[in-house]
PDB file of C-alpha atoms in Angstrom:
ATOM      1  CA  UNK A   1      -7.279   0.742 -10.998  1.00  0.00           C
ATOM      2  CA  UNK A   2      -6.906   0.037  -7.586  1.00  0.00           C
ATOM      3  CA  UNK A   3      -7.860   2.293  -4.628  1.00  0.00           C
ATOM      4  CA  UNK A   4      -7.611   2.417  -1.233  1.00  0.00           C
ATOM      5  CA  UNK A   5      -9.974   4.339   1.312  1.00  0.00           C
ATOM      6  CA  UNK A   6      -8.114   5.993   3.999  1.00  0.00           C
ATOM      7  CA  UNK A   7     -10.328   7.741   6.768  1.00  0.00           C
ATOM      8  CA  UNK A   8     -10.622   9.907   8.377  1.00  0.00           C
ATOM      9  CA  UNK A   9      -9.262  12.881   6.402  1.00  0.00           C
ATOM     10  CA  UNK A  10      -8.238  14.904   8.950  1.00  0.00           C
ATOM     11  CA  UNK A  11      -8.329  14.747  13.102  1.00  0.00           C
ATOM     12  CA  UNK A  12      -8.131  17.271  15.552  1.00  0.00           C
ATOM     13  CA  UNK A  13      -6.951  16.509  18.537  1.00  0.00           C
ATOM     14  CA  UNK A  14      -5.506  17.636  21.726  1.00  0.00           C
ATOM     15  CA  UNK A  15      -2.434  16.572  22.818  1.00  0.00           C
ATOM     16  CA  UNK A  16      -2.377  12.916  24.783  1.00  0.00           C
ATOM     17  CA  UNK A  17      -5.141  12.107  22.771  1.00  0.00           C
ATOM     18  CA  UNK A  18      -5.252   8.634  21.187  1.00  0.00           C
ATOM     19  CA  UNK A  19      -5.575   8.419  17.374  1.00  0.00           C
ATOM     20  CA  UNK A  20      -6.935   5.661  15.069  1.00  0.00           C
ATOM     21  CA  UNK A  21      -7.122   5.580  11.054  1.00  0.00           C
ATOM     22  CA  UNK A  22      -7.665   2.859   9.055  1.00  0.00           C
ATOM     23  CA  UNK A  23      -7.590   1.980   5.535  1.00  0.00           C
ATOM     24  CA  UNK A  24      -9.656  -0.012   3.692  1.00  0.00           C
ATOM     25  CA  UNK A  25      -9.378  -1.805  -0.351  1.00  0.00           C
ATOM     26  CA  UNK A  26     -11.298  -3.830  -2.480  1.00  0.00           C
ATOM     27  CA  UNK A  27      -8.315  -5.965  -3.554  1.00  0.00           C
ATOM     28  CA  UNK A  28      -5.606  -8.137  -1.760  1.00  0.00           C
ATOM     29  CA  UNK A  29      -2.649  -6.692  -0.781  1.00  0.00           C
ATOM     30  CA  UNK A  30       0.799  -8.769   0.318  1.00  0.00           C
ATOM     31  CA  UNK A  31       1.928  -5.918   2.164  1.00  0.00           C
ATOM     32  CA  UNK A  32       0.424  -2.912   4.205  1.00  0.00           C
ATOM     33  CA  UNK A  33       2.918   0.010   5.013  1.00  0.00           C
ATOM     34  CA  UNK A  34       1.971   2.908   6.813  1.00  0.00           C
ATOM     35  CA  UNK A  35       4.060   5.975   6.178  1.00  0.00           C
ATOM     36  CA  UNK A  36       4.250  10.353   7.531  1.00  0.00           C
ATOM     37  CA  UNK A  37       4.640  12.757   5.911  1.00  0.00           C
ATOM     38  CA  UNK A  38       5.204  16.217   6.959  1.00  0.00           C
ATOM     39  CA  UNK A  39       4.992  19.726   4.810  1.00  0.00           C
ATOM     40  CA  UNK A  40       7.664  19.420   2.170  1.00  0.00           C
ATOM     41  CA  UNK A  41       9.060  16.364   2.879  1.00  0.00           C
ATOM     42  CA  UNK A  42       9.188  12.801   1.370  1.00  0.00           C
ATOM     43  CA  UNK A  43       6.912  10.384   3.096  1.00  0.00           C
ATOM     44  CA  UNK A  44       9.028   8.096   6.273  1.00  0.00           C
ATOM     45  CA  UNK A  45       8.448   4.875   6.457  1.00  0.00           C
ATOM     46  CA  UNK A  46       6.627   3.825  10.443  1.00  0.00           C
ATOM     47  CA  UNK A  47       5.691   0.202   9.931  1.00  0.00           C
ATOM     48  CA  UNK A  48       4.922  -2.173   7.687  1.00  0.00           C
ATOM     49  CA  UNK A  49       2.902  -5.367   7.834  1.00  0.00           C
ATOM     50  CA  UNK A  50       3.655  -8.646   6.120  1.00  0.00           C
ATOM     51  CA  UNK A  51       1.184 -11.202   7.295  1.00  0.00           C
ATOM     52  CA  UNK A  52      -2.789 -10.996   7.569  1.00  0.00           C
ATOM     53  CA  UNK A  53      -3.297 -10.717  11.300  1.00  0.00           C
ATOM     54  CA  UNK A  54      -0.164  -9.233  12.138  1.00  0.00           C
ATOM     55  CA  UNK A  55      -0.034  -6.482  14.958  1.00  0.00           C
ATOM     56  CA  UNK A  56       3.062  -4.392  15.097  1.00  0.00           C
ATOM     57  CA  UNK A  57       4.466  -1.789  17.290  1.00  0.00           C
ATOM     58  CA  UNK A  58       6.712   1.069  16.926  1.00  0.00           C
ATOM     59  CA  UNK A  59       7.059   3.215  20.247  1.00  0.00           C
ATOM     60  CA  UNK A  60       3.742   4.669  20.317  1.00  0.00           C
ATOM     61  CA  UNK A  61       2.656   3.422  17.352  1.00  0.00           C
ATOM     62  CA  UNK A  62       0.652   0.215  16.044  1.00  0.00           C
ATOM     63  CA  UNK A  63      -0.659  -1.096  13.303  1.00  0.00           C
ATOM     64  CA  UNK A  64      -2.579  -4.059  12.270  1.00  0.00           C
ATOM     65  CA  UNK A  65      -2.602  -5.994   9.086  1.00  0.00           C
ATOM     66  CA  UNK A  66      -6.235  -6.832   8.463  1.00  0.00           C
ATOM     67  CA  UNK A  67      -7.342 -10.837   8.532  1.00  0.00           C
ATOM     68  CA  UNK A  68      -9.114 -10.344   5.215  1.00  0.00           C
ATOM     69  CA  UNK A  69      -5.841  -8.660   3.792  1.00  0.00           C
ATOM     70  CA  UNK A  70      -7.799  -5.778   2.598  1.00  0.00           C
ATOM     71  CA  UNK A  71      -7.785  -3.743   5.514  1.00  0.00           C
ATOM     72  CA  UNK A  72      -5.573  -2.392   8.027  1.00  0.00           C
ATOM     73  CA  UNK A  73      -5.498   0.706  10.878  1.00  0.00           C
ATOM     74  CA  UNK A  74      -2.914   2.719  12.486  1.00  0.00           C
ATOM     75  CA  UNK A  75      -2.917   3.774  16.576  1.00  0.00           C
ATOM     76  CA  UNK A  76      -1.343   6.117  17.974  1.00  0.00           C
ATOM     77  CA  UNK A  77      -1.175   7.058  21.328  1.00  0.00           C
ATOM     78  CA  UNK A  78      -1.079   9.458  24.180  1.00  0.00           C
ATOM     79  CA  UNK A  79      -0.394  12.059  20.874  1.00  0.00           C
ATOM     80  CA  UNK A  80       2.425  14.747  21.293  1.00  0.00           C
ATOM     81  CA  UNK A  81       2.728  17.958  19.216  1.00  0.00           C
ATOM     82  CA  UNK A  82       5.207  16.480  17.111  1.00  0.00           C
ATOM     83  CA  UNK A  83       2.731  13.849  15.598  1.00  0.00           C
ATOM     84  CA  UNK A  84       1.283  16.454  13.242  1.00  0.00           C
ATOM     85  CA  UNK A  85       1.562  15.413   9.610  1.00  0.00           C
ATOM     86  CA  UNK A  86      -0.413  13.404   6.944  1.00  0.00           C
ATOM     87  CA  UNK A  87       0.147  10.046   7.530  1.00  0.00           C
ATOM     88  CA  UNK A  88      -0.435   7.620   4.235  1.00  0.00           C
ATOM     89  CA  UNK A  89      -1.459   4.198   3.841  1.00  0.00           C
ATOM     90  CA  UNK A  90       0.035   1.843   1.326  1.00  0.00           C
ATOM     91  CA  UNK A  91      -1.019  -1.605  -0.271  1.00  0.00           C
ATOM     92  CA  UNK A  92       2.047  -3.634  -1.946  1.00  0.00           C
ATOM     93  CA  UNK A  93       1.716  -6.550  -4.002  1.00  0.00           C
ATOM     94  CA  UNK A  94       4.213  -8.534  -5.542  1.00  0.00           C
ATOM     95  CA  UNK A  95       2.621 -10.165  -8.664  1.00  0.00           C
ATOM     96  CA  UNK A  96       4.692 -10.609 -12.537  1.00  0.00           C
ATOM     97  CA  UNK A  97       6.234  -7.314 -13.693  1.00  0.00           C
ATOM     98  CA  UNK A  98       4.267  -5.363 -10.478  1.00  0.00           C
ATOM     99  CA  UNK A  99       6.828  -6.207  -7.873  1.00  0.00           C
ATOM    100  CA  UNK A 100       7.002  -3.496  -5.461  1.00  0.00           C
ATOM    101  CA  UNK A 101       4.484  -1.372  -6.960  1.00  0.00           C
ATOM    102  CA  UNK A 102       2.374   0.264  -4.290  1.00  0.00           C
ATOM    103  CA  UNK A 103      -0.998   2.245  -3.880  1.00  0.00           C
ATOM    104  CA  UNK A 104      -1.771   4.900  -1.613  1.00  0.00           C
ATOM    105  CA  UNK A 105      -4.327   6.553   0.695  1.00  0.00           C
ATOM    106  CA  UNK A 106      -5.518   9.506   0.510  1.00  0.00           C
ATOM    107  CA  UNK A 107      -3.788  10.252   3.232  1.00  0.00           C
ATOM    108  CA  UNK A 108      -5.060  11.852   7.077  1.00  0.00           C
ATOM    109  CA  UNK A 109      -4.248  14.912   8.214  1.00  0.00           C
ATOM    110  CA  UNK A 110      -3.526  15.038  11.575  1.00  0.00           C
ATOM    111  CA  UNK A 111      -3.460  18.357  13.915  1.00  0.00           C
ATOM    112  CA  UNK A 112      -2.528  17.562  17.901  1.00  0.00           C
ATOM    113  CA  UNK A 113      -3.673  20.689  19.745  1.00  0.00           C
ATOM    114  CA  UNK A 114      -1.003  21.430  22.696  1.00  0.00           C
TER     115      UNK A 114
ATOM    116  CA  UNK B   1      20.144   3.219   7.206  1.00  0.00           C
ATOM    117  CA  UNK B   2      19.360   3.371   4.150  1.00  0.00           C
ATOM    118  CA  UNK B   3      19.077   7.285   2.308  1.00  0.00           C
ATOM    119  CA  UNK B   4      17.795   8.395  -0.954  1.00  0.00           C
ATOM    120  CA  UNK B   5      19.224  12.136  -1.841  1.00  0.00           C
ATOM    121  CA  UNK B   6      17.249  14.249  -4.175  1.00  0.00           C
ATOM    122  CA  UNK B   7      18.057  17.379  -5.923  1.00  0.00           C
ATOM    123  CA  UNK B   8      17.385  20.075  -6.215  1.00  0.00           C
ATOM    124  CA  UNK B   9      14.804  20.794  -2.866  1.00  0.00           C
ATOM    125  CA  UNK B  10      12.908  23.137  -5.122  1.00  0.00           C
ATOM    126  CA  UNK B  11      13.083  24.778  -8.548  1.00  0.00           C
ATOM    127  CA  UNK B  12      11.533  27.596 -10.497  1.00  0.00           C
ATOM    128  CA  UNK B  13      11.483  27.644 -14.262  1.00  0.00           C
ATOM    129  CA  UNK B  14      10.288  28.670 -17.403  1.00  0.00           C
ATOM    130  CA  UNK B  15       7.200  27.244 -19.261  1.00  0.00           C
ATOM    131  CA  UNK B  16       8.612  25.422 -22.441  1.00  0.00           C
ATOM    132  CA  UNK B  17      12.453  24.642 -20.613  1.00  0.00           C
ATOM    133  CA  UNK B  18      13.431  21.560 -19.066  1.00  0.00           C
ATOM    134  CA  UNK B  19      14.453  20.594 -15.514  1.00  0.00           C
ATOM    135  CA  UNK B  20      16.325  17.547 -14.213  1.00  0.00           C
ATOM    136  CA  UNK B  21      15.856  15.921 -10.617  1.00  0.00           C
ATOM    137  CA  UNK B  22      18.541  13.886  -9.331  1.00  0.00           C
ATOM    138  CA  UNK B  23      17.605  10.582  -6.782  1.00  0.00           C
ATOM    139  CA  UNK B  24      20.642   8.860  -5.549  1.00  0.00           C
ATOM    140  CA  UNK B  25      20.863   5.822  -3.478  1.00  0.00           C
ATOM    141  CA  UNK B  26      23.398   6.830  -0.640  1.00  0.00           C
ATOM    142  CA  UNK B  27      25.068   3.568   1.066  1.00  0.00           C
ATOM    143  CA  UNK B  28      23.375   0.940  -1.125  1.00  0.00           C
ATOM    144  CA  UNK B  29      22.258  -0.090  -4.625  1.00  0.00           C
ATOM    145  CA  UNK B  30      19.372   0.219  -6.300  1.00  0.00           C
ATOM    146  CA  UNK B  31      18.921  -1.519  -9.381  1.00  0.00           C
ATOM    147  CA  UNK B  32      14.882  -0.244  -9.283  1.00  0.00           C
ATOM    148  CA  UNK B  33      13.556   3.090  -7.999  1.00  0.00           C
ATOM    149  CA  UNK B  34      10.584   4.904  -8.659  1.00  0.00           C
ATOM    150  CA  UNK B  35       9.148   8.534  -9.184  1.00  0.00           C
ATOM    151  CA  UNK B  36       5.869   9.824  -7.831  1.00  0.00           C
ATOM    152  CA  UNK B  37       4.037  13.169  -8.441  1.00  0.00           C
ATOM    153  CA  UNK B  38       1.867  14.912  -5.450  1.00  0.00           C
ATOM    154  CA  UNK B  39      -0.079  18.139  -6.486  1.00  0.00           C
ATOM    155  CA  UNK B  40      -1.302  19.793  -3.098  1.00  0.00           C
ATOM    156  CA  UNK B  41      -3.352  17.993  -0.935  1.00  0.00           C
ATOM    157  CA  UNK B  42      -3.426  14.927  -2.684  1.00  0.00           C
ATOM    158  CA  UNK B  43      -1.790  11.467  -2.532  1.00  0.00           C
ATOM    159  CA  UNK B  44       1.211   9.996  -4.196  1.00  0.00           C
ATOM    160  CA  UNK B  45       0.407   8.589  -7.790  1.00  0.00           C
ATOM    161  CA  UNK B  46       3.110   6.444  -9.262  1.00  0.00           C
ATOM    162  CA  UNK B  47       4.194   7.771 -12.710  1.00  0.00           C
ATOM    163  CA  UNK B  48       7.160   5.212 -13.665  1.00  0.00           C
ATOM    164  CA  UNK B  49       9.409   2.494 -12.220  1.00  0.00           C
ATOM    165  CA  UNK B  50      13.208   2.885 -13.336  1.00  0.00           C
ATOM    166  CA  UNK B  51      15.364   0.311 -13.910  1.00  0.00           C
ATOM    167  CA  UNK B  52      19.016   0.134 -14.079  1.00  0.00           C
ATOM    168  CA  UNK B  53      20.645  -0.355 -17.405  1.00  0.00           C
ATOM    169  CA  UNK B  54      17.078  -0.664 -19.008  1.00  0.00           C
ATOM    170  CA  UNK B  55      14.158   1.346 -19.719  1.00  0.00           C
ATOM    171  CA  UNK B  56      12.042   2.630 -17.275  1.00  0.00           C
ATOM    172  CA  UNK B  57       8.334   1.566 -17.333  1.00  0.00           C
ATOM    173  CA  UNK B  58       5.713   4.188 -17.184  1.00  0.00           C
ATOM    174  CA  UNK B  59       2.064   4.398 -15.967  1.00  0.00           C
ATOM    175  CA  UNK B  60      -0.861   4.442 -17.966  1.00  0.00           C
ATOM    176  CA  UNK B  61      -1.527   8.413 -18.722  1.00  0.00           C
ATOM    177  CA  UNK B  62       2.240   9.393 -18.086  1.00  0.00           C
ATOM    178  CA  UNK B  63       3.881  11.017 -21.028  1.00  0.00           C
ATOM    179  CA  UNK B  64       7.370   8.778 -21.819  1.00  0.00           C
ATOM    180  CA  UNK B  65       8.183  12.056 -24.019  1.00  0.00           C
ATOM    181  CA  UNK B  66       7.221  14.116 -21.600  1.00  0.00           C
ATOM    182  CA  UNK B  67       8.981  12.877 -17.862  1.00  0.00           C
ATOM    183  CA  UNK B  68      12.447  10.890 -19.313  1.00  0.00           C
ATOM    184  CA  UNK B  69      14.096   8.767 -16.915  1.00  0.00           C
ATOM    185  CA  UNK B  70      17.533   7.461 -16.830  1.00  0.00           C
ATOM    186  CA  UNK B  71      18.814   4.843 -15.101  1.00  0.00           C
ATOM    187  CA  UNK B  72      22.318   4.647 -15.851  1.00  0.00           C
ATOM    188  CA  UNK B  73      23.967   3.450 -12.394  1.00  0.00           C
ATOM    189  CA  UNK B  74      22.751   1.290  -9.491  1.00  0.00           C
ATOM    190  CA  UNK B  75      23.094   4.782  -7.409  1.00  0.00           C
ATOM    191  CA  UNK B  76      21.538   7.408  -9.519  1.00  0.00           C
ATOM    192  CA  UNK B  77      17.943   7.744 -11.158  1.00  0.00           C
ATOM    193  CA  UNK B  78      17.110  10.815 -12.868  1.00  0.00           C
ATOM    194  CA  UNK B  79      13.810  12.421 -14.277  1.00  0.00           C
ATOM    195  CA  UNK B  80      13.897  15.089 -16.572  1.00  0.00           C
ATOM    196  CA  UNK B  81      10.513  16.922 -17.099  1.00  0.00           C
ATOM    197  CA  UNK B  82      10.943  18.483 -20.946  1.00  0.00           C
ATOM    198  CA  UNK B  83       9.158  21.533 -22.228  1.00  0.00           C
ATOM    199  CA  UNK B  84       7.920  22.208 -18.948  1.00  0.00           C
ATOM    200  CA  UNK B  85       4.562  23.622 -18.786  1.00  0.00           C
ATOM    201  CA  UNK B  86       2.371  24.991 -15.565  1.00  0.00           C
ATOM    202  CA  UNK B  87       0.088  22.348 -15.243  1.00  0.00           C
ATOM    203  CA  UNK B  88       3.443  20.286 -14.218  1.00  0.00           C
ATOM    204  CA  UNK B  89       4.257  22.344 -11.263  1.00  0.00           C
ATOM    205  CA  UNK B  90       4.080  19.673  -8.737  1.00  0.00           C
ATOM    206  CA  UNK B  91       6.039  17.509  -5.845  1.00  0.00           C
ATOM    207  CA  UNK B  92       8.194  14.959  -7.169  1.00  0.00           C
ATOM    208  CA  UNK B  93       9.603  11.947  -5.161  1.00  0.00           C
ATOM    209  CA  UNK B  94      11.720   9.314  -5.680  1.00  0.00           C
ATOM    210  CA  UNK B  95      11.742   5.883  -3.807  1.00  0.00           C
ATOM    211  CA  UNK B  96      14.095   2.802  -3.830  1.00  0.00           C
ATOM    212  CA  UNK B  97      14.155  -0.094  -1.474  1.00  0.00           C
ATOM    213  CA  UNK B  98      10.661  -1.185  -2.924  1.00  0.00           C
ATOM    214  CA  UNK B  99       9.073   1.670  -1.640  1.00  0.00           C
ATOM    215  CA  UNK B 100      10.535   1.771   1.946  1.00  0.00           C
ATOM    216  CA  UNK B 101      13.133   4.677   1.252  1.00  0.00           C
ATOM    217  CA  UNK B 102      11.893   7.822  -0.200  1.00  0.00           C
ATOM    218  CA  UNK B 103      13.598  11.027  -0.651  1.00  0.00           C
ATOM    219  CA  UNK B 104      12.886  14.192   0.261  1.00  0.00           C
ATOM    220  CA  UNK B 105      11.181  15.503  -2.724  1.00  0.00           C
ATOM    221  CA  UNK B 106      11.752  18.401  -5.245  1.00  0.00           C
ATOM    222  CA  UNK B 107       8.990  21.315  -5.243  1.00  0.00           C
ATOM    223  CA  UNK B 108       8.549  22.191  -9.028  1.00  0.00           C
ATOM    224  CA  UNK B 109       7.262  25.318  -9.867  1.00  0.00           C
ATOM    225  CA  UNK B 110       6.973  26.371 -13.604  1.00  0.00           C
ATOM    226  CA  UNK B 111       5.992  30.002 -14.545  1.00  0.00           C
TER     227      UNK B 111
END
């Protein structure tokens, strides 16, 4: 099946720090979403991508939608203690009976020392 | 915006009963939602899409028997996990809005 490769695992960091993660796949995807998740929770939707080449922004937050469409990374900066979590990539692609379906990352933990 | 509700937060059961987790689209419809499984430390795997007034479409490897999932309204999904056993102690999440909206999860321990 298809699988995405979402590094790094884990950061630590201290706090003000800027972050980076990126995910790569081996297949095309129509949509890149990037999601966090913190301990117990369902994962929260930050940004999603549409278009290969996009950049988008969400307060301190951005992402980029790769030109290949098989790629895409996650910024975040000038990190704050609340930023702790695993954040998720996650390929969609919207193909026959598959609409909507999407894969995930690993995942990266993130830690923000204070 | 738009908010999935899932129930129970967390259950304990016994090995060989069954437990049912509610997903319920809040302010809009949702005529397709799906239902994850995380074990610890791990990513989200997709075990079935459910579809209102139809049946729900599973993953290769996921048990139809096993995880049942009703669809009944355009507001409410439901998976029951039957004859529960310990290797099925696990997170399970529901989504709608094509993956946008997830809930909060249910934390099922079996014992």
């Amino acid at each position: 099946g298809q699988q995405l490769n979402q590094s790094p695992q884990s950061m630590f960091i201290q706090e003000g720090e800027d972050v980076s993660m990126n995910c790569t796949s081996s297949s095309i995807f129509n949509t890149w979403l990037w999601y966090k998740q913190d301990p117990g929770e369902g994962p929260v939707l930050l940004i999603a991508l549409y278009k290969a080449g996009e950049l988008t922004s969400n307060g301190r937050l951005t992402a980029q939608f790769g030109i290949t469409r098989k790629d895409s990374f996650l910024n975040i900066s000038a990190s704050i203690p609340s930023d702790v979590g695993i954040y998720f990539c996650a390929g969609q692609q919207m193909s026959g009976g598959s609409n909507y379906k999407l894969t995930f990352g690993k995942g990266t933990l993130l830690t923000v020392n204070p | 915006g738009a908010v999935v509700s899932q129930h129970p937060s967390w259950v304990i059961c016994k090995s060989g009963t069954s437990v049912k987790i509610e997903c319920r689209s809040l302010d809009f419809q949702a005529t397709t939602m799906f239902w994850y499984r995380q074990f610890p430390k791990q990513s989200l795997m997709l075990m079935a899409t459910s579809n209102e007034g139809s049946k729900a479409t599973y993953e290769q490897g996921v048990e139809k028997d096993k995880f049942l999932i009703n669809h009944a309204s355009l507001t409410l999904s439901t998976l029951t996990v039957t004859s529960a056993h310990p290797e099925d102690s696990s997170f399970y999440i529901c989504s709608a809005r094509g993956g946008y909206t997830f809930g909060s999860g249910t934390r099922l321990t079996v014992v």
